[in-house]
Amino acid sequence: MTPERERRRIMSCEAARARRRAESQVLMDMSQLLPLPSSLRPQLDKPSIIRLTISYLRIHTLLSGFADRQTWERRDEEGERETREEGERERREEGVRERWAEGNKEAGDRELGERREERKKEMGETDLYLRILGGFVVVVTTEGDMIYLSDNIREYMGLTQVELMGHSIYDFTHPSDHKEIRDNLDLTAGRSGCGGLRDFLMRMKCTVTHRGRTVNLRSAGWRVLQCRGCLKVCVSGPSLTCVLFTCQPLSLTHTLLHTHTFTSHHSMDMRFTYCDQRVTGLLSYRPEELLGVSMYDLCHTLDLHTLTKSHLNLCSKGQSVSGVYRVLVRGGGYMWAETHSAVISKPRPTQPHPSQPHQSRPSPPLFVACVTYILSGVEEPTQLLSLGQMN
């Protein structure tokens, strides 16, 4: 190798090292600007920093500029109040720095203590809202990118906010649910439009087992989530459209609310195989009268589509929430109700004694466990809507 080529090679290596150092410094500066705990920043690699930065910029754009298509030109009082509070906060911080510069350490400590208490109070209110919600919040763009998730997602799914932000929702949801997710993110759907409501079920990867153990992502199972939300459109600055969801995991166990709740078991075609005694005080049917009767026979005709949708979700996802529907009362009228359902496998029979010949055992049959919540009193008590209501 000639001296000239060797000199060029050395200069090229030096330039490459300088570029890598500059790139690393830029990424380090970017990570310092992210609203993350300082303990997490050293754990971020370059792709994670870029992914989180893009998500942060998009959610910042959404929060600073989204508005309804009809009212986006009007300034919101809450936004003005937040702007004033931000200005006051900056002035207090400037005052703290000035007092520190003047050597007034005691006043600076008192001011910083007050600011910490304010932040703790704000965080406490946020935690309270999330506990009341009973789930977590996720913001998804119409392309399927998760640009924000509340940090309490770890309590329910075992996955962290940092792991998911910036990724596509399709990478963490069941393939059979992708079409339904796309339909709910689609702007051209018939029910869509600014403020259009969304309500559907989806299965998402969960690294927490039913026994409370944590597994890695490759061994993660699926957990059924009830997703409710609405469309949000940002029309100031860069155009950004997203859907804000609240996701509540469906539980296999429910608390019976005194006499306003009853449990029942059904075959897979929703015929009663068991019903507890509470149903008599609520709907006036005796449990033995309902055996073999279809749940569809107790549903108001106008709400059959609601029950059908819930039944399809139950068969495909293993759990479902019916939404509010009308259940017929014996003697006339109806009550508003909501049913939570889950497919349960019956326990396998005990192992045969070693002296007995081995016989192949069929897989245990399935049944549907339901908890029905009665949400109202009897309406239209003199109206008969089905022959089954007659005494």
Coordinates of C-alpha atoms in Angstrom, one line a residue:
M1 CA 0.0 0.0 0.0
T2 CA 1.4 3.4 -1.0
P3 CA 1.9 6.1 1.6
E4 CA -0.8 8.2 -0.1
R5 CA -3.4 5.4 0.2
E6 CA -2.4 4.7 3.8
R7 CA -2.8 8.4 4.6
R8 CA -6.3 8.4 3.0
R9 CA -7.3 5.3 4.9
I10 CA -6.2 6.8 8.2
M11 CA -8.1 10.1 7.5
S12 CA -11.2 8.1 6.5
C13 CA -11.1 6.1 9.8
E14 CA -10.6 9.4 11.8
A15 CA -13.6 11.0 10.0
A16 CA -15.8 7.9 10.6
R17 CA -14.8 8.0 14.3
A18 CA -15.6 11.7 14.5
R19 CA -19.0 11.1 12.9
R20 CA -19.8 8.3 15.4
R21 CA -18.8 10.5 18.3
A22 CA -20.9 13.4 17.0
E23 CA -23.9 11.0 16.5
S24 CA -23.5 9.5 20.0
Q25 CA -23.4 13.0 21.5
V26 CA -26.5 14.1 19.6
L27 CA -28.3 11.0 20.7
M28 CA -27.1 11.5 24.3
D29 CA -28.4 15.1 24.2
M30 CA -31.8 13.8 22.8
S31 CA -32.1 11.3 25.6
Q32 CA -31.5 14.0 28.2
L33 CA -34.5 15.9 26.8
L34 CA -36.9 13.0 27.0
P35 CA -39.3 13.1 30.0
L36 CA -38.0 9.9 31.5
P37 CA -36.5 8.9 34.8
S38 CA -32.8 9.4 34.9
S39 CA -32.3 5.7 35.8
L40 CA -33.8 4.6 32.5
R41 CA -31.7 6.8 30.2
P42 CA -28.4 4.8 30.4
Q43 CA -30.4 1.6 29.4
L44 CA -31.6 3.1 26.1
D45 CA -29.9 2.1 22.8
K46 CA -29.8 4.3 19.7
P47 CA -33.0 2.9 18.1
S48 CA -34.9 3.3 21.3
I49 CA -33.9 7.0 21.7
I50 CA -34.9 7.7 18.1
R51 CA -38.2 5.8 18.6
L52 CA -39.1 7.6 21.8
T53 CA -38.1 11.0 20.5
I54 CA -40.4 10.7 17.5
S55 CA -43.2 9.5 19.8
Y56 CA -42.6 12.4 22.1
L57 CA -42.7 15.0 19.3
R58 CA -45.9 13.5 17.9
I59 CA -47.7 13.5 21.2
H60 CA -46.4 17.0 21.9
T61 CA -47.8 18.1 18.6
L62 CA -51.1 16.5 19.4
L63 CA -51.4 18.0 22.9
S64 CA -50.4 21.5 21.7
G65 CA -52.6 21.7 18.7
F66 CA -55.4 19.1 18.5
A67 CA -59.0 20.4 18.4
D68 CA -62.4 19.5 17.0
R69 CA -62.9 20.3 13.3
Q70 CA -65.7 22.7 14.1
T71 CA -64.2 24.5 17.1
W72 CA -60.4 24.3 16.6
E73 CA -60.1 28.0 15.9
R74 CA -61.4 28.9 19.3
R75 CA -58.8 29.0 22.1
D76 CA -59.6 26.8 25.0
E77 CA -59.7 28.3 28.5
E78 CA -57.9 25.3 29.9
G79 CA -55.1 25.8 27.4
E80 CA -54.8 29.4 28.4
R81 CA -54.7 28.5 32.1
E82 CA -52.0 25.9 31.4
T83 CA -50.0 28.5 29.5
R84 CA -50.3 30.9 32.4
E85 CA -49.3 28.2 34.9
E86 CA -46.3 27.3 32.7
G87 CA -45.2 30.9 32.6
E88 CA -45.6 31.3 36.4
R89 CA -43.6 28.0 36.8
E90 CA -40.8 29.4 34.7
R91 CA -40.8 32.6 36.6
R92 CA -40.6 30.8 39.9
E93 CA -37.7 28.7 38.6
E94 CA -35.9 31.9 37.4
G95 CA -36.4 33.3 40.9
V96 CA -34.9 30.2 42.4
R97 CA -31.9 30.5 40.2
E98 CA -31.5 34.2 41.1
R99 CA -31.7 33.5 44.8
W100 CA -29.2 30.7 44.5
A101 CA -26.9 33.1 42.7
E102 CA -27.3 35.6 45.5
G103 CA -26.4 33.0 48.0
N104 CA -29.9 32.8 49.5
K105 CA -29.8 29.0 49.9
E106 CA -32.5 28.8 52.5
A107 CA -35.1 30.6 50.3
G108 CA -34.1 28.5 47.3
D109 CA -34.5 25.3 49.3
R110 CA -37.9 26.4 50.4
E111 CA -39.0 27.2 46.9
L112 CA -37.7 23.9 45.5
G113 CA -39.5 22.0 48.3
E114 CA -42.8 23.8 47.4
R115 CA -42.3 22.8 43.7
R116 CA -41.6 19.2 44.6
E117 CA -44.8 19.1 46.7
E118 CA -46.8 20.5 43.8
R119 CA -45.4 17.9 41.5
K120 CA -46.2 15.1 44.0
K121 CA -49.7 16.4 44.3
E122 CA -50.1 16.4 40.5
M123 CA -48.7 12.8 40.3
G124 CA -51.0 11.7 43.1
E125 CA -54.0 13.0 41.2
T126 CA -52.8 11.2 38.0
D127 CA -52.4 7.9 39.8
L128 CA -55.8 8.3 41.4
Y129 CA -57.4 8.8 37.9
L130 CA -55.6 5.7 36.6
R131 CA -56.7 3.6 39.5
I132 CA -60.3 4.7 39.1
L133 CA -60.1 3.9 35.4
G134 CA -59.2 0.3 36.1
G135 CA -56.9 0.1 33.0
F136 CA -54.4 2.1 31.0
V137 CA -54.5 4.8 28.3
V138 CA -53.0 4.4 24.8
V139 CA -52.9 6.8 21.9
V140 CA -52.6 5.2 18.5
T141 CA -52.2 7.0 15.1
T142 CA -54.3 5.9 12.2
E143 CA -51.3 4.1 10.9
G144 CA -51.2 2.0 14.0
D145 CA -48.2 3.6 15.8
M146 CA -48.5 3.8 19.6
I147 CA -47.3 7.3 20.4
Y148 CA -48.2 7.2 24.1
L149 CA -49.1 4.7 26.8
S150 CA -49.7 5.5 30.4
D151 CA -47.0 4.1 32.7
N152 CA -49.4 1.9 34.6
I153 CA -49.6 -0.5 31.7
R154 CA -46.9 -2.6 33.4
E155 CA -49.4 -3.5 36.2
Y156 CA -51.8 -5.1 33.7
M157 CA -49.7 -6.4 30.8
G158 CA -46.2 -6.8 32.3
L159 CA -44.8 -4.6 29.4
T160 CA -43.4 -1.1 30.1
Q161 CA -44.2 2.2 28.6
V162 CA -40.7 2.5 27.1
E163 CA -40.9 -0.9 25.5
L164 CA -44.1 -0.1 23.6
M165 CA -44.0 3.6 22.7
G166 CA -43.2 4.1 19.0
H167 CA -43.9 0.5 18.0
S168 CA -46.8 -0.6 15.9
I169 CA -49.9 -1.9 17.7
Y170 CA -50.0 -4.7 15.2
D171 CA -46.7 -6.1 16.6
F172 CA -48.2 -6.7 20.0
T173 CA -51.8 -7.8 19.2
H174 CA -53.3 -11.0 18.0
P175 CA -53.2 -11.4 14.2
S176 CA -56.9 -12.4 14.1
D177 CA -57.8 -9.0 15.6
H178 CA -55.8 -6.8 13.1
K179 CA -58.7 -6.3 10.8
E180 CA -61.0 -5.1 13.6
I181 CA -58.2 -2.8 14.9
R182 CA -57.8 -1.3 11.4
D183 CA -61.5 -0.8 11.1
N184 CA -61.5 1.2 14.3
L185 CA -58.5 3.3 13.2
D186 CA -59.9 3.9 9.7
L187 CA -61.1 7.5 9.1
T188 CA -63.3 6.4 6.1
A189 CA -65.4 4.0 8.2
G190 CA -69.1 4.8 8.1
R191 CA -69.3 5.9 11.8
S192 CA -66.0 7.8 11.7
G193 CA -65.4 11.4 11.7
C194 CA -64.0 13.7 14.3
G195 CA -65.1 12.6 17.7
G196 CA -66.3 9.2 16.4
L197 CA -66.6 6.7 19.3
R198 CA -64.9 3.4 19.3
D199 CA -65.7 0.3 21.4
F200 CA -64.2 -3.1 20.6
L201 CA -62.2 -6.0 22.1
M202 CA -58.7 -7.0 21.2
R203 CA -56.1 -9.4 22.4
M204 CA -52.7 -8.0 23.4
K205 CA -49.5 -9.7 24.5
C206 CA -49.2 -10.1 28.2
T207 CA -46.1 -11.3 30.1
V208 CA -47.9 -11.7 33.4
T209 CA -49.4 -15.2 33.9
H210 CA -52.6 -15.9 35.7
R211 CA -50.5 -17.0 38.7
G212 CA -48.7 -13.6 38.8
R213 CA -45.4 -14.8 37.4
T214 CA -43.6 -12.8 34.7
V215 CA -42.3 -14.4 31.5
N216 CA -40.3 -13.1 28.6
L217 CA -41.9 -11.6 25.5
R218 CA -41.4 -14.7 23.4
S219 CA -43.4 -16.7 26.0
A220 CA -46.1 -14.1 26.4
G221 CA -49.8 -15.0 26.3
W222 CA -52.8 -13.0 25.2
R223 CA -55.0 -10.9 27.4
V224 CA -58.4 -9.6 26.2
L225 CA -58.8 -5.9 26.5
Q226 CA -62.0 -3.8 26.2
C227 CA -61.0 -0.7 24.2
R228 CA -63.1 2.4 24.3
G229 CA -62.1 5.7 22.9
C230 CA -62.6 8.5 20.3
L231 CA -61.0 10.1 17.4
K232 CA -58.7 13.1 17.8
V233 CA -57.6 15.4 15.0
C234 CA -54.8 18.0 15.2
V235 CA -55.2 20.6 12.5
S236 CA -52.7 23.3 13.6
G237 CA -49.2 22.7 12.4
P238 CA -48.4 19.1 11.2
S239 CA -51.5 17.1 10.4
L240 CA -51.9 14.3 12.9
T241 CA -54.9 12.1 13.5
C242 CA -55.1 9.5 16.3
V243 CA -57.5 7.5 18.4
L244 CA -57.4 7.8 22.2
F245 CA -58.2 4.5 23.9
T246 CA -58.8 3.4 27.4
C247 CA -58.0 -0.3 27.7
Q248 CA -59.5 -2.3 30.5
P249 CA -58.5 -6.0 30.9
L250 CA -61.4 -8.3 31.2
S251 CA -61.4 -10.3 34.5
L252 CA -62.4 -13.9 34.9
T253 CA -63.6 -13.1 38.4
H254 CA -66.3 -10.5 39.3
T255 CA -67.7 -9.2 42.5
L256 CA -71.5 -9.9 42.9
L257 CA -73.2 -6.7 43.7
H258 CA -75.9 -7.8 46.3
T259 CA -79.2 -8.6 44.5
H260 CA -78.5 -6.7 41.3
T261 CA -76.2 -9.4 39.9
F262 CA -76.6 -13.0 39.0
T263 CA -74.3 -15.7 37.6
S264 CA -75.2 -18.3 35.0
H265 CA -73.6 -21.1 32.9
H266 CA -74.3 -21.7 29.3
S267 CA -73.5 -24.1 26.5
M268 CA -71.5 -22.6 23.6
D269 CA -74.8 -21.7 21.8
M270 CA -75.8 -19.7 24.9
R271 CA -78.4 -22.0 26.3
F272 CA -78.7 -22.0 30.1
T273 CA -77.2 -25.0 31.9
Y274 CA -77.2 -23.3 35.3
C275 CA -78.5 -20.2 36.9
D276 CA -78.3 -19.0 40.5
Q277 CA -81.3 -18.1 42.7
R278 CA -80.7 -14.4 42.4
V279 CA -82.4 -14.4 39.0
T280 CA -85.8 -15.0 40.6
G281 CA -85.7 -11.7 42.5
L282 CA -84.5 -9.8 39.5
L283 CA -86.3 -11.2 36.5
S284 CA -89.0 -13.4 38.2
Y285 CA -87.8 -16.6 36.4
R286 CA -87.1 -19.7 38.5
P287 CA -83.6 -21.2 37.7
E288 CA -85.1 -24.5 36.7
E289 CA -87.3 -22.8 34.2
L290 CA -84.4 -21.3 32.3
L291 CA -82.5 -24.6 31.8
G292 CA -82.2 -25.2 28.1
V293 CA -83.5 -21.7 27.2
S294 CA -81.4 -19.6 24.9
M295 CA -80.1 -16.3 26.1
Y296 CA -81.4 -14.8 22.9
D297 CA -84.9 -15.7 24.0
L298 CA -84.6 -13.3 26.9
C299 CA -83.1 -10.5 24.9
H300 CA -85.2 -7.6 23.4
T301 CA -85.5 -8.0 19.6
L302 CA -84.0 -4.6 19.0
D303 CA -80.8 -5.6 20.9
L304 CA -80.2 -9.0 19.2
H305 CA -77.3 -7.5 17.2
T306 CA -75.6 -6.4 20.5
L307 CA -75.9 -9.9 21.9
T308 CA -74.7 -11.5 18.6
K309 CA -71.6 -9.3 18.5
S310 CA -70.8 -10.2 22.0
H311 CA -71.3 -13.9 21.2
L312 CA -68.9 -13.7 18.2
N313 CA -66.3 -12.0 20.4
L314 CA -66.7 -14.7 23.0
C315 CA -66.2 -17.5 20.5
S316 CA -63.2 -15.9 18.8
K317 CA -61.4 -14.3 21.8
G318 CA -62.6 -16.3 24.8
Q319 CA -64.0 -13.4 26.7
S320 CA -66.5 -10.6 25.9
V321 CA -68.6 -7.8 27.4
S322 CA -72.1 -7.5 25.9
G323 CA -72.6 -3.8 26.3
V324 CA -75.9 -2.5 27.5
Y325 CA -79.0 -4.4 26.3
R326 CA -82.6 -5.1 27.4
V327 CA -83.5 -8.3 29.1
L328 CA -87.1 -9.4 29.2
V329 CA -88.8 -9.8 32.6
R330 CA -91.4 -12.4 33.4
G331 CA -94.9 -10.9 33.5
G332 CA -94.0 -8.0 31.1
G333 CA -91.5 -5.3 30.5
Y334 CA -87.7 -5.3 30.4
M335 CA -84.6 -4.2 32.4
W336 CA -81.3 -2.8 31.1
A337 CA -78.4 -5.1 31.7
E338 CA -74.8 -5.9 30.8
T339 CA -73.3 -9.4 30.7
H340 CA -69.6 -10.3 31.1
S341 CA -68.8 -13.7 29.7
A342 CA -65.8 -16.1 29.5
V343 CA -65.2 -19.5 28.0
I344 CA -64.2 -22.0 30.7
S345 CA -62.8 -25.5 30.3
K346 CA -64.2 -28.0 32.6
P347 CA -61.6 -29.7 34.8
R348 CA -60.2 -33.0 33.5
P349 CA -61.3 -36.2 35.2
T350 CA -58.9 -37.7 37.7
Q351 CA -56.1 -40.0 36.5
P352 CA -57.2 -43.7 36.4
H353 CA -55.7 -46.2 38.7
P354 CA -52.5 -47.8 37.2
S355 CA -54.2 -51.3 37.3
Q356 CA -57.0 -50.1 35.1
P357 CA -56.5 -50.2 31.3
H358 CA -55.6 -46.9 29.8
Q359 CA -58.4 -45.3 27.7
S360 CA -58.0 -42.2 25.6
R361 CA -59.9 -39.4 27.2
P362 CA -61.7 -36.8 25.1
S363 CA -60.8 -33.2 25.7
P364 CA -62.9 -31.6 28.4
P365 CA -66.0 -29.8 27.1
L366 CA -66.4 -26.0 27.3
F367 CA -69.0 -23.9 28.9
V368 CA -69.6 -20.2 29.1
A369 CA -69.6 -18.5 32.5
C370 CA -71.6 -15.3 32.7
V371 CA -72.1 -12.5 35.2
T372 CA -75.1 -10.3 34.4
Y373 CA -75.4 -6.8 36.0
I374 CA -78.9 -5.4 36.2
L375 CA -78.7 -1.6 35.6
S376 CA -82.2 -0.4 35.9
G377 CA -85.7 -1.1 37.2
V378 CA -88.5 -2.7 35.2
E379 CA -89.6 -0.5 32.2
E380 CA -92.9 -0.9 30.4
P381 CA -94.1 -3.5 32.9
T382 CA -97.5 -4.0 31.1
Q383 CA -95.9 -4.7 27.7
L384 CA -95.4 -8.3 26.6
L385 CA -92.7 -8.7 24.1
S386 CA -92.4 -12.5 24.1
L387 CA -94.5 -15.5 24.8
G388 CA -91.9 -16.6 27.4
Q389 CA -92.9 -13.6 29.5
M390 CA -96.4 -15.0 30.1
N391 CA -97.1 -16.5 33.5

